[in-house]
GROMACS .gro file of C-alpha atoms in nm:
model
  388
    1UNK     CA    1 -12.319   0.370  -8.235
    2UNK     CA    2 -12.123   0.642  -8.137
    3UNK     CA    3 -11.750   0.623  -8.145
    4UNK     CA    4 -11.669   0.769  -7.806
    5UNK     CA    5 -11.902   0.932  -7.575
    6UNK     CA    6 -11.670   1.199  -7.489
    7UNK     CA    7 -11.455   1.332  -7.800
    8UNK     CA    8 -11.202   1.413  -7.566
    9UNK     CA    9 -11.134   1.067  -7.449
   10UNK     CA   10 -10.883   1.021  -7.732
   11UNK     CA   11 -10.652   1.225  -7.566
   12UNK     CA   12 -10.386   1.076  -7.316
   13UNK     CA   13 -10.495   1.061  -6.937
   14UNK     CA   14 -10.172   1.327  -6.839
   15UNK     CA   15 -10.290   1.538  -7.179
   16UNK     CA   16 -10.178   1.851  -6.994
   17UNK     CA   17  -9.833   1.700  -6.935
   18UNK     CA   18  -9.796   1.577  -7.275
   19UNK     CA   19  -9.604   1.677  -7.617
   20UNK     CA   20  -9.848   1.581  -7.907
   21UNK     CA   21  -9.813   1.639  -8.242
   22UNK     CA   22 -10.004   1.527  -8.555
   23UNK     CA   23 -10.179   1.620  -8.888
   24UNK     CA   24 -10.499   1.776  -8.944
   25UNK     CA   25 -10.715   1.827  -9.281
   26UNK     CA   26 -10.749   2.207  -9.315
   27UNK     CA   27 -11.075   2.273  -9.546
   28UNK     CA   28 -11.003   2.630  -9.551
   29UNK     CA   29 -10.658   2.565  -9.733
   30UNK     CA   30 -10.798   2.214  -9.935
   31UNK     CA   31 -10.467   2.045  -9.757
   32UNK     CA   32 -10.291   1.893  -9.463
   33UNK     CA   33 -10.136   2.095  -9.165
   34UNK     CA   34  -9.863   1.980  -8.924
   35UNK     CA   35 -10.020   2.065  -8.577
   36UNK     CA   36  -9.927   2.061  -8.204
   37UNK     CA   37 -10.165   2.027  -7.917
   38UNK     CA   38 -10.128   2.319  -7.651
   39UNK     CA   39 -10.396   2.346  -7.393
   40UNK     CA   40 -10.722   2.382  -7.576
   41UNK     CA   41 -10.582   2.452  -7.922
   42UNK     CA   42 -10.419   2.283  -8.219
   43UNK     CA   43 -10.158   2.494  -8.339
   44UNK     CA   44 -10.023   2.484  -8.705
   45UNK     CA   45  -9.664   2.416  -8.724
   46UNK     CA   46  -9.682   2.398  -9.094
   47UNK     CA   47  -9.474   2.709  -9.177
   48UNK     CA   48  -9.162   2.565  -8.958
   49UNK     CA   49  -9.216   2.236  -9.061
   50UNK     CA   50  -9.416   2.150  -9.369
   51UNK     CA   51  -9.441   1.790  -9.325
   52UNK     CA   52  -9.452   1.570  -8.973
   53UNK     CA   53  -9.137   1.396  -9.129
   54UNK     CA   54  -8.949   1.729  -9.120
   55UNK     CA   55  -9.058   1.837  -8.780
   56UNK     CA   56  -8.959   1.493  -8.634
   57UNK     CA   57  -8.590   1.527  -8.821
   58UNK     CA   58  -8.538   1.828  -8.636
   59UNK     CA   59  -8.327   1.820  -8.266
   60UNK     CA   60  -8.532   2.054  -8.144
   61UNK     CA   61  -8.892   1.877  -8.223
   62UNK     CA   62  -9.033   1.909  -7.867
   63UNK     CA   63  -8.923   2.285  -7.802
   64UNK     CA   64  -9.104   2.345  -8.154
   65UNK     CA   65  -9.415   2.134  -8.070
   66UNK     CA   66  -9.430   2.359  -7.727
   67UNK     CA   67  -9.350   2.702  -7.845
   68UNK     CA   68  -9.287   2.759  -8.229
   69UNK     CA   69  -9.509   3.030  -8.378
   70UNK     CA   70  -9.825   2.924  -8.528
   71UNK     CA   71  -9.991   3.022  -8.854
   72UNK     CA   72 -10.298   2.971  -8.701
   73UNK     CA   73 -10.509   2.749  -8.470
   74UNK     CA   74 -10.827   2.554  -8.412
   75UNK     CA   75 -11.012   2.477  -8.077
   76UNK     CA   76 -10.934   2.129  -7.997
   77UNK     CA   77 -11.265   1.979  -7.869
   78UNK     CA   78 -11.458   2.095  -8.214
   79UNK     CA   79 -11.181   1.922  -8.421
   80UNK     CA   80 -11.187   1.626  -8.187
   81UNK     CA   81 -11.585   1.611  -8.227
   82UNK     CA   82 -11.568   1.657  -8.623
   83UNK     CA   83 -11.301   1.400  -8.654
   84UNK     CA   84 -11.484   1.149  -8.447
   85UNK     CA   85 -11.833   1.268  -8.620
   86UNK     CA   86 -11.700   1.189  -8.985
   87UNK     CA   87 -11.767   1.583  -9.071
   88UNK     CA   88 -11.617   1.760  -9.355
   89UNK     CA   89 -11.465   2.068  -9.135
   90UNK     CA   90 -11.115   2.053  -9.004
   91UNK     CA   91 -11.045   1.715  -8.850
   92UNK     CA   92 -10.740   1.500  -8.742
   93UNK     CA   93 -10.537   1.272  -9.010
   94UNK     CA   94 -10.307   0.994  -8.906
   95UNK     CA   95 -10.026   1.125  -8.769
   96UNK     CA   96  -9.746   1.032  -9.030
   97UNK     CA   97  -9.697   1.145  -9.407
   98UNK     CA   98  -9.346   1.075  -9.542
   99UNK     CA   99  -9.222   0.824  -9.302
  100UNK     CA  100  -9.221   0.450  -9.440
  101UNK     CA  101  -9.473   0.273  -9.247
  102UNK     CA  102  -9.295  -0.069  -9.129
  103UNK     CA  103  -9.434  -0.339  -8.843
  104UNK     CA  104  -9.274  -0.622  -8.686
  105UNK     CA  105  -9.465  -0.969  -8.652
  106UNK     CA  106  -9.491  -1.219  -8.402
  107UNK     CA  107  -9.333  -1.038  -8.121
  108UNK     CA  108  -9.577  -1.173  -7.850
  109UNK     CA  109  -9.586  -1.563  -7.763
  110UNK     CA  110  -9.953  -1.538  -7.807
  111UNK     CA  111  -9.980  -1.417  -8.137
  112UNK     CA  112  -9.695  -1.637  -8.232
  113UNK     CA  113  -9.882  -1.919  -8.174
  114UNK     CA  114 -10.201  -1.819  -8.348
  115UNK     CA  115  -9.966  -1.786  -8.639
  116UNK     CA  116  -9.899  -2.110  -8.592
  117UNK     CA  117 -10.243  -2.210  -8.587
  118UNK     CA  118 -10.340  -2.036  -8.916
  119UNK     CA  119 -10.069  -2.200  -9.067
  120UNK     CA  120 -10.165  -2.564  -8.968
  121UNK     CA  121 -10.541  -2.470  -9.026
  122UNK     CA  122 -10.474  -2.342  -9.377
  123UNK     CA  123 -10.645  -2.032  -9.311
  124UNK     CA  124 -10.981  -2.236  -9.229
  125UNK     CA  125 -11.117  -2.070  -8.915
  126UNK     CA  126 -11.374  -2.373  -8.876
  127UNK     CA  127 -11.028  -2.598  -8.807
  128UNK     CA  128 -10.883  -2.320  -8.559
  129UNK     CA  129 -11.018  -2.466  -8.211
  130UNK     CA  130 -10.897  -2.798  -8.279
  131UNK     CA  131 -10.559  -2.696  -8.408
  132UNK     CA  132 -10.531  -2.434  -8.127
  133UNK     CA  133 -10.570  -2.713  -7.880
  134UNK     CA  134 -10.296  -2.932  -8.068
  135UNK     CA  135 -10.040  -2.638  -8.077
  136UNK     CA  136 -10.087  -2.514  -7.735
  137UNK     CA  137 -10.041  -2.871  -7.581
  138UNK     CA  138  -9.743  -2.950  -7.780
  139UNK     CA  139  -9.554  -2.618  -7.762
  140UNK     CA  140  -9.733  -2.335  -7.577
  141UNK     CA  141  -9.588  -2.340  -7.228
  142UNK     CA  142  -9.239  -2.423  -7.360
  143UNK     CA  143  -9.198  -2.110  -7.518
  144UNK     CA  144  -9.314  -1.839  -7.266
  145UNK     CA  145  -8.988  -1.750  -7.131
  146UNK     CA  146  -8.761  -1.843  -7.415
  147UNK     CA  147  -8.549  -1.513  -7.536
  148UNK     CA  148  -8.517  -1.494  -7.916
  149UNK     CA  149  -8.196  -1.576  -8.065
  150UNK     CA  150  -8.050  -1.729  -7.759
  151UNK     CA  151  -7.891  -2.079  -7.701
  152UNK     CA  152  -8.215  -2.184  -7.517
  153UNK     CA  153  -8.414  -2.066  -7.854
  154UNK     CA  154  -8.181  -2.268  -8.103
  155UNK     CA  155  -8.208  -2.601  -7.827
  156UNK     CA  156  -8.601  -2.554  -7.879
  157UNK     CA  157  -8.558  -2.518  -8.223
  158UNK     CA  158  -8.371  -2.836  -8.258
  159UNK     CA  159  -8.685  -3.030  -8.021
  160UNK     CA  160  -8.929  -2.884  -8.258
  161UNK     CA  161  -8.788  -2.942  -8.578
  162UNK     CA  162  -8.694  -3.319  -8.464
  163UNK     CA  163  -9.081  -3.359  -8.381
  164UNK     CA  164  -9.194  -3.196  -8.661
  165UNK     CA  165  -9.344  -2.910  -8.549
  166UNK     CA  166  -9.132  -2.635  -8.662
  167UNK     CA  167  -9.299  -2.340  -8.861
  168UNK     CA  168  -9.190  -2.027  -9.035
  169UNK     CA  169  -9.361  -1.814  -8.746
  170UNK     CA  170  -9.173  -1.998  -8.498
  171UNK     CA  171  -8.859  -1.897  -8.704
  172UNK     CA  172  -8.916  -1.515  -8.667
  173UNK     CA  173  -9.052  -1.547  -8.325
  174UNK     CA  174  -8.764  -1.758  -8.171
  175UNK     CA  175  -8.486  -1.711  -8.443
  176UNK     CA  176  -8.207  -1.436  -8.441
  177UNK     CA  177  -8.391  -1.199  -8.686
  178UNK     CA  178  -8.725  -1.058  -8.625
  179UNK     CA  179  -8.997  -1.014  -8.922
  180UNK     CA  180  -8.998  -0.649  -9.034
  181UNK     CA  181  -9.237  -0.580  -9.330
  182UNK     CA  182  -9.366  -0.283  -9.493
  183UNK     CA  183  -9.724  -0.235  -9.372
  184UNK     CA  184  -9.817   0.044  -9.600
  185UNK     CA  185  -9.718   0.307  -9.854
  186UNK     CA  186  -9.664   0.639  -9.747
  187UNK     CA  187  -9.968   0.857  -9.672
  188UNK     CA  188 -10.181   0.564  -9.683
  189UNK     CA  189 -10.265   0.514  -9.322
  190UNK     CA  190 -10.593   0.643  -9.178
  191UNK     CA  191 -10.641   0.827  -8.840
  192UNK     CA  192 -10.870   0.821  -8.534
  193UNK     CA  193 -11.242   0.841  -8.670
  194UNK     CA  194 -11.173   0.707  -8.977
  195UNK     CA  195 -11.301   0.381  -9.153
  196UNK     CA  196 -11.061   0.078  -9.101
  197UNK     CA  197 -11.084  -0.174  -9.374
  198UNK     CA  198 -11.127  -0.535  -9.447
  199UNK     CA  199 -11.071  -0.635  -9.820
  200UNK     CA  200 -11.375  -0.827  -9.948
  201UNK     CA  201 -11.370  -1.220  -9.979
  202UNK     CA  202 -11.216  -1.238  -9.619
  203UNK     CA  203 -11.403  -1.444  -9.357
  204UNK     CA  204 -11.171  -1.473  -9.114
  205UNK     CA  205 -11.006  -1.144  -8.975
  206UNK     CA  206 -10.891  -0.918  -8.674
  207UNK     CA  207 -10.773  -0.619  -8.538
  208UNK     CA  208 -10.413  -0.615  -8.437
  209UNK     CA  209 -10.372  -0.344  -8.163
  210UNK     CA  210 -10.020  -0.207  -8.117
  211UNK     CA  211  -9.796   0.037  -8.018
  212UNK     CA  212  -9.632   0.212  -8.309
  213UNK     CA  213  -9.295   0.410  -8.278
  214UNK     CA  214  -9.158   0.682  -8.444
  215UNK     CA  215  -8.799   0.660  -8.553
  216UNK     CA  216  -8.588   0.935  -8.696
  217UNK     CA  217  -8.362   0.870  -8.990
  218UNK     CA  218  -8.035   0.833  -8.734
  219UNK     CA  219  -8.247   0.534  -8.587
  220UNK     CA  220  -8.362   0.713  -8.242
  221UNK     CA  221  -8.702   0.654  -8.136
  222UNK     CA  222  -8.839   0.989  -8.039
  223UNK     CA  223  -9.228   0.889  -7.979
  224UNK     CA  224  -9.500   0.650  -7.995
  225UNK     CA  225  -9.876   0.630  -8.100
  226UNK     CA  226 -10.122   0.377  -8.122
  227UNK     CA  227 -10.189   0.159  -8.412
  228UNK     CA  228 -10.441  -0.098  -8.609
  229UNK     CA  229 -10.243  -0.371  -8.792
  230UNK     CA  230 -10.563  -0.505  -8.965
  231UNK     CA  231 -10.490  -0.857  -9.074
  232UNK     CA  232 -10.673  -1.134  -9.261
  233UNK     CA  233 -10.593  -1.455  -9.117
  234UNK     CA  234 -10.774  -1.678  -9.372
  235UNK     CA  235 -10.540  -1.506  -9.629
  236UNK     CA  236 -10.215  -1.521  -9.438
  237UNK     CA  237 -10.328  -1.871  -9.325
  238UNK     CA  238 -10.319  -2.022  -9.681
  239UNK     CA  239  -9.954  -1.885  -9.729
  240UNK     CA  240  -9.700  -1.653  -9.559
  241UNK     CA  241  -9.627  -1.513  -9.874
  242UNK     CA  242  -9.970  -1.388  -9.923
  243UNK     CA  243  -9.888  -1.135  -9.625
  244UNK     CA  244  -9.884  -0.818  -9.849
  245UNK     CA  245 -10.259  -0.925  -9.940
  246UNK     CA  246 -10.356  -0.985  -9.617
  247UNK     CA  247 -10.192  -0.670  -9.470
  248UNK     CA  248 -10.167  -0.391  -9.715
  249UNK     CA  249 -10.552  -0.289  -9.855
  250UNK     CA  250 -10.735   0.029  -9.865
  251UNK     CA  251 -10.776   0.179  -9.516
  252UNK     CA  252 -10.612  -0.131  -9.346
  253UNK     CA  253 -10.356   0.054  -9.145
  254UNK     CA  254 -10.478   0.288  -8.873
  255UNK     CA  255 -10.266   0.511  -8.642
  256UNK     CA  256 -10.326   0.786  -8.410
  257UNK     CA  257 -10.484   0.992  -8.225
  258UNK     CA  258 -10.175   1.173  -8.189
  259UNK     CA  259  -9.794   1.122  -8.184
  260UNK     CA  260  -9.667   1.181  -7.865
  261UNK     CA  261  -9.289   1.280  -7.850
  262UNK     CA  262  -9.038   1.156  -7.587
  263UNK     CA  263  -8.975   1.446  -7.336
  264UNK     CA  264  -8.946   1.451  -6.965
  265UNK     CA  265  -9.292   1.335  -6.887
  266UNK     CA  266  -9.281   1.017  -7.127
  267UNK     CA  267  -9.021   0.809  -7.269
  268UNK     CA  268  -8.920   0.474  -7.399
  269UNK     CA  269  -8.938   0.313  -7.032
  270UNK     CA  270  -9.290   0.448  -7.034
  271UNK     CA  271  -9.367   0.252  -7.352
  272UNK     CA  272  -9.192  -0.042  -7.227
  273UNK     CA  273  -9.452  -0.048  -6.943
  274UNK     CA  274  -9.771   0.038  -7.162
  275UNK     CA  275 -10.112  -0.139  -7.065
  276UNK     CA  276 -10.295  -0.176  -7.415
  277UNK     CA  277 -10.670  -0.234  -7.410
  278UNK     CA  278 -10.866  -0.343  -7.724
  279UNK     CA  279 -11.258  -0.336  -7.718
  280UNK     CA  280 -11.468  -0.428  -7.998
  281UNK     CA  281 -11.841  -0.363  -7.985
  282UNK     CA  282 -12.043  -0.490  -8.267
  283UNK     CA  283 -12.417  -0.390  -8.398
  284UNK     CA  284 -12.520  -0.729  -8.320
  285UNK     CA  285 -12.424  -0.697  -7.948
  286UNK     CA  286 -12.121  -0.873  -7.939
  287UNK     CA  287 -11.845  -0.731  -7.716
  288UNK     CA  288 -11.466  -0.838  -7.692
  289UNK     CA  289 -11.280  -0.648  -7.435
  290UNK     CA  290 -10.920  -0.731  -7.305
  291UNK     CA  291 -10.607  -0.589  -7.180
  292UNK     CA  292 -10.231  -0.694  -7.212
  293UNK     CA  293  -9.877  -0.543  -7.129
  294UNK     CA  294  -9.618  -0.446  -7.336
  295UNK     CA  295  -9.378  -0.592  -7.064
  296UNK     CA  296  -9.503  -0.915  -7.262
  297UNK     CA  297  -9.288  -0.823  -7.568
  298UNK     CA  298  -9.035  -1.066  -7.647
  299UNK     CA  299  -8.783  -0.856  -7.842
  300UNK     CA  300  -8.727  -0.502  -7.658
  301UNK     CA  301  -8.842  -0.194  -7.875
  302UNK     CA  302  -8.500  -0.078  -7.906
  303UNK     CA  303  -8.397  -0.405  -8.068
  304UNK     CA  304  -8.695  -0.390  -8.332
  305UNK     CA  305  -8.591  -0.044  -8.437
  306UNK     CA  306  -8.210  -0.148  -8.491
  307UNK     CA  307  -8.335  -0.432  -8.717
  308UNK     CA  308  -8.528  -0.206  -8.925
  309UNK     CA  309  -8.299   0.050  -8.975
  310UNK     CA  310  -7.929   0.119  -8.958
  311UNK     CA  311  -7.652   0.051  -9.200
  312UNK     CA  312  -7.793  -0.234  -9.380
  313UNK     CA  313  -8.106  -0.025  -9.457
  314UNK     CA  314  -8.179   0.384  -9.432
  315UNK     CA  315  -8.474   0.561  -9.415
  316UNK     CA  316  -8.413   0.950  -9.506
  317UNK     CA  317  -8.773   1.063  -9.403
  318UNK     CA  318  -8.777   0.828  -9.100
  319UNK     CA  319  -9.051   0.549  -9.054
  320UNK     CA  320  -9.322   0.463  -8.799
  321UNK     CA  321  -9.272   0.109  -8.701
  322UNK     CA  322  -9.568  -0.090  -8.582
  323UNK     CA  323  -9.420  -0.296  -8.301
  324UNK     CA  324  -9.651  -0.637  -8.326
  325UNK     CA  325  -9.947  -0.722  -8.149
  326UNK     CA  326 -10.006  -0.868  -7.807
  327UNK     CA  327 -10.392  -0.971  -7.903
  328UNK     CA  328 -10.507  -1.264  -8.094
  329UNK     CA  329 -10.882  -1.283  -8.019
  330UNK     CA  330 -11.015  -1.629  -8.030
  331UNK     CA  331 -11.373  -1.594  -7.847
  332UNK     CA  332 -11.605  -1.719  -8.049
  333UNK     CA  333 -11.842  -1.510  -8.271
  334UNK     CA  334 -12.103  -1.704  -8.418
  335UNK     CA  335 -12.024  -2.081  -8.490
  336UNK     CA  336 -11.872  -2.271  -8.186
  337UNK     CA  337 -11.516  -2.305  -8.252
  338UNK     CA  338 -11.507  -2.040  -8.514
  339UNK     CA  339 -11.329  -1.795  -8.325
  340UNK     CA  340 -11.308  -1.424  -8.386
  341UNK     CA  341 -11.382  -1.226  -8.675
  342UNK     CA  342 -11.488  -0.868  -8.787
  343UNK     CA  343 -11.839  -0.788  -8.884
  344UNK     CA  344 -11.914  -0.479  -9.070
  345UNK     CA  345 -11.996  -0.181  -8.849
  346UNK     CA  346 -11.756  -0.323  -8.545
  347UNK     CA  347 -11.641  -0.001  -8.340
  348UNK     CA  348 -11.245  -0.094  -8.245
  349UNK     CA  349 -11.112   0.118  -7.955
  350UNK     CA  350 -10.734   0.068  -7.878
  351UNK     CA  351 -10.623   0.274  -7.570
  352UNK     CA  352 -10.330   0.317  -7.355
  353UNK     CA  353 -10.331   0.575  -7.068
  354UNK     CA  354 -10.014   0.739  -7.182
  355UNK     CA  355 -10.137   0.756  -7.558
  356UNK     CA  356 -10.493   0.803  -7.594
  357UNK     CA  357 -10.742   0.627  -7.764
  358UNK     CA  358 -10.782   0.509  -8.140
  359UNK     CA  359 -11.120   0.436  -8.282
  360UNK     CA  360 -11.261   0.338  -8.603
  361UNK     CA  361 -11.526   0.160  -8.748
  362UNK     CA  362 -11.475  -0.121  -8.969
  363UNK     CA  363 -11.604  -0.117  -9.307
  364UNK     CA  364 -11.513  -0.319  -9.636
  365UNK     CA  365 -11.180  -0.167  -9.825
  366UNK     CA  366 -11.367  -0.115 -10.119
  367UNK     CA  367 -11.616   0.090  -9.967
  368UNK     CA  368 -11.386   0.305  -9.777
  369UNK     CA  369 -11.271   0.634  -9.886
  370UNK     CA  370 -11.019   0.533 -10.189
  371UNK     CA  371 -10.683   0.651 -10.092
  372UNK     CA  372 -10.581   0.919 -10.368
  373UNK     CA  373 -10.365   1.182 -10.169
  374UNK     CA  374  -9.992   1.055 -10.251
  375UNK     CA  375  -9.657   1.202 -10.242
  376UNK     CA  376  -9.687   1.393 -10.579
  377UNK     CA  377 -10.037   1.531 -10.443
  378UNK     CA  378  -9.867   1.654 -10.103
  379UNK     CA  379  -9.564   1.832 -10.275
  380UNK     CA  380  -9.789   1.995 -10.535
  381UNK     CA  381 -10.030   2.083 -10.251
  382UNK     CA  382  -9.751   2.240 -10.020
  383UNK     CA  383  -9.618   2.423 -10.317
  384UNK     CA  384  -9.942   2.563 -10.423
  385UNK     CA  385  -9.984   2.718 -10.055
  386UNK     CA  386  -9.607   2.846 -10.059
  387UNK     CA  387  -9.497   2.623  -9.754
  388UNK     CA  388  -9.187   2.484  -9.960
   0.00000   0.00000   0.00000
């Protein structure tokens, strides 16, 4: 099964107007390059900015992406084809390097309810359907318009506590403080065309298609990309304290295809209005296809950014913040009432017109390429090539 019919489909619909930057594996030099899309070329900016973090910290990042002299260039279409085809030539990497990979949880009502369902079902997919009916009947409609941290939210909490329906997920979904957690280590994200990993032993899991924000060290949001915050529902459902085991596994964080920098053609208001589509196509013929809007998010992206970085917590190299999933697939796949779970070989496509398409194939984390290129390797590689 091909990842995409046309490799150029990974690009935004208005790609000629977009300022797109990312990272590429340069097989001739044996290391990563910071690149910008210019027309039908990928231009190497590594001499100006040895890491993507360096580029994003520059106040003139957009101008550099558009006009800085390049060390070399690659034709865009063949690189995209190589990336999607799993080749060993020049290929795209995740558009993040030294930025900390953070994620916000339960920022959409539907996914918040699904977390409550996981908790009450104890991570048992067989109990999900019955639990879903109970939870949605009790609290579903009441939460749709509640503003987190508001007086109304506090009043709703009092009622739910009284009725024995309160949950730790409702606390972060409705309370004053959002859930912000570390999704993966530096340099651990995989890019478009790569395998995404489901850790062995999980029988109930799903993709989490999200918009991810690029945030500078000063807290300013300067761009956006697409992300897949792969989640093991059975693990997190057993205990929220198992969140690291549910979230942080080999190849379980995907980003891409490019980072779109904010400029005159695209900004934060465009992010707020994005329609994100999720498509899962299985080797068994199963197809899941749905769309949702960032307009449904319960906490504004700027509010999430302030919760992540500020006087209380600094990120000198910036961060990438997954803003939370608007999808919680519940379609049965297999036994009635068992809901959705991945199968090995699934192709996951996450797309938005302004950001392009992030497409990956599902594999076991244990079978995905091992993560071996860390911070020490990056520094050594850049020094070897005379780029530091």
